[in-house]
Coordinates of C-alpha atoms and ligand atoms in Angstrom, one line a residue:
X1 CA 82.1 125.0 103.6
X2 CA 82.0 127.5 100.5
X3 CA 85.4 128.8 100.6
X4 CA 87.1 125.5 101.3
X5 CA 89.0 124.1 98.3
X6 CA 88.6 120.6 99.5
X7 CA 85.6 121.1 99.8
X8 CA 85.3 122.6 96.3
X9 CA 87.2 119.4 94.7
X10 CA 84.4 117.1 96.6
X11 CA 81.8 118.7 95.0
X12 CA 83.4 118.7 92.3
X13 CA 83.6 122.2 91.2
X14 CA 87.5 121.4 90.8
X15 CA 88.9 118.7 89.2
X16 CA 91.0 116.5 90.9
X17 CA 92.7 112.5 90.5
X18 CA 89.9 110.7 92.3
X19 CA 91.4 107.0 93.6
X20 CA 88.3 106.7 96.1
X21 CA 85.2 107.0 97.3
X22 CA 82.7 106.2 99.8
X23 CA 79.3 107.7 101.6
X24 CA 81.5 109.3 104.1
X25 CA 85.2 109.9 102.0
X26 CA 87.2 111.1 99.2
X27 CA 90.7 110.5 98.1
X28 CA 92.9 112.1 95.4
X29 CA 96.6 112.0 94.1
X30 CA 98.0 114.9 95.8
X31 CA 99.0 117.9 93.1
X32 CA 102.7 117.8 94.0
X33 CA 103.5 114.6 95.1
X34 CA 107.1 113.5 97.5
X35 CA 106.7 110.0 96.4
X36 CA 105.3 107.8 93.8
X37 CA 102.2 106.7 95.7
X38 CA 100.8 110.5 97.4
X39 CA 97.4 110.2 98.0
X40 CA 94.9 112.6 100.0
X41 CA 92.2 110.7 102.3
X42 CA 89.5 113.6 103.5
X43 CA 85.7 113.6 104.9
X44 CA 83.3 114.6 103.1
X45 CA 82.4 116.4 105.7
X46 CA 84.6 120.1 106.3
X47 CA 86.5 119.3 109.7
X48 CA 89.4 122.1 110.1
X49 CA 91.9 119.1 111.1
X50 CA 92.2 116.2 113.6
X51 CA 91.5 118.8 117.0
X52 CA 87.9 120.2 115.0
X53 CA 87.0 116.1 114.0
X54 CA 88.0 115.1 117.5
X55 CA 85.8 117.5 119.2
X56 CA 82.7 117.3 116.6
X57 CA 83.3 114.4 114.0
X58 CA 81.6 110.7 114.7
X59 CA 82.6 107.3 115.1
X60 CA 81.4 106.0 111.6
X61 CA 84.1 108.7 109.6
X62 CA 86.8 107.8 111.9
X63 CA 86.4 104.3 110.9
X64 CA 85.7 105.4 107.4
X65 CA 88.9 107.4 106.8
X66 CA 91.0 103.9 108.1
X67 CA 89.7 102.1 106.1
X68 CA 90.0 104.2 103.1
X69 CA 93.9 104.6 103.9
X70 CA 94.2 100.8 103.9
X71 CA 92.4 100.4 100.4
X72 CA 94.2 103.5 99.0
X73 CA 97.4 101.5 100.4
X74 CA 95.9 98.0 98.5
X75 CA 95.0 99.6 95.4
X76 CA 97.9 101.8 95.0
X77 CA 99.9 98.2 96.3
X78 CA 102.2 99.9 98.7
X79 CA 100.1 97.7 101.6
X80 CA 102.5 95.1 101.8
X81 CA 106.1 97.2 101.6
X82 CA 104.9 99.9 103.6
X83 CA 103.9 103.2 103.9
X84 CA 103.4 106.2 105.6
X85 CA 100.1 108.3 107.4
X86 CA 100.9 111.6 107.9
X87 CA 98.0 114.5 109.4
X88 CA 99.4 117.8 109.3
X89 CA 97.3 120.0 111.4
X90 CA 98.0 123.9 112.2
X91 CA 100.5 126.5 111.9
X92 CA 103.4 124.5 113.5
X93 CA 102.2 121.2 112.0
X94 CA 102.5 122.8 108.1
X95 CA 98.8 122.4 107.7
X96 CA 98.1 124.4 104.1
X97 CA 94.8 123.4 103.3
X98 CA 92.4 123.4 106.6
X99 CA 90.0 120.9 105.9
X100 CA 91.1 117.4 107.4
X101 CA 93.2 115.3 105.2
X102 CA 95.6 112.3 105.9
X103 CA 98.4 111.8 103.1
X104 CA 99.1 108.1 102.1
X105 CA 102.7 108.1 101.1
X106 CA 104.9 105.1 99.8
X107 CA 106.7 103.6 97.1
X108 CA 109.8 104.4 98.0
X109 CA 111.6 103.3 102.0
X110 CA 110.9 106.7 103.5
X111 CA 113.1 105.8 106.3
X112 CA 112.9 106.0 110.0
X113 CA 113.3 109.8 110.4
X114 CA 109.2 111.6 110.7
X115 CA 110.9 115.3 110.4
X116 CA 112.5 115.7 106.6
Ligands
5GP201 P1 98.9 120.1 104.1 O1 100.1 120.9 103.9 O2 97.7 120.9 104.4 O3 99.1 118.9 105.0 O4 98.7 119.4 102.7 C1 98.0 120.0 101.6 C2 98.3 119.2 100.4 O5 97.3 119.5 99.4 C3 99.7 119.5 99.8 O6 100.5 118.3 99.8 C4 99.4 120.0 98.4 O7 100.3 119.6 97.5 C5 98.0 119.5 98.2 N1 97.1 120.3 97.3 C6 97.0 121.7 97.4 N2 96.1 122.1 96.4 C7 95.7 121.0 95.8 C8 94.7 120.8 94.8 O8 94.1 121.7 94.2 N3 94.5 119.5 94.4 C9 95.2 118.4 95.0 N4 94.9 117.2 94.5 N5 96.1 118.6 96.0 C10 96.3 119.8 96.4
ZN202 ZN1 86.3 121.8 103.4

């Protein structure tokens, strides 16, 4: 999508922390990270956010995207503490960027509360 900055950072027209890569997805170190492991996990694909790839995405990036979170988690080696998945998605959900993206965050015990 030309005026999505995901999108942009895929194609590498700006520079970002790459950690992974597949056929189907990219990940980066988020710009401000809340943790010392805060990674980005995104199609290649533009989706707007989980409701757009639920309604029009396929089976093989679903599957894709999971299994880039778990070797973003192994690499970053957060797998065996812990972590968290978090999809923001619209208005009410603090979505800033709208192309789909699940952050990978860990490092630290984040706690039991989801709302901070
Ligand atoms: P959202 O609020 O949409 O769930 O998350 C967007 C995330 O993208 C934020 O955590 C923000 O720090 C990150 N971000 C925004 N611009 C850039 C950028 O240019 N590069 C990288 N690596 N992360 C970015
Ligand atoms: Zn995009």
């Amino acid at each position: 999508m030309a005026d999505c900055l995901f999108c942009k950072i895929i194609a590498g027209e700006i520079p970002s922390e790459k950690v992974y890569e597949d056929d189907l997805v990219y990940a980066m170190k988020d710009i401000h990270p809340v943790a010392s492991t805060h990674v980005l996990v995104l199609p290649k694909k533009h989706y707007e956010n989980v409701l757009d790839f639920a309604r029009n995405g396929d089976a093989a990036t679903a599957l894709a995207l999971n299994k880039a979170i778990a070797a973003v988690a192994e690499a970053a080696g957060v797998a065996e503490k812990g972590f968290r998945v978090v999809a923001n998605c619209g208005e009410h959900g603090g979505q800033t960027v709208p192309h789909l993206h699940y952050h990978v965050i860990g490092g630290r015990n984040l706690g039991e509360k989801m709302v901070f």
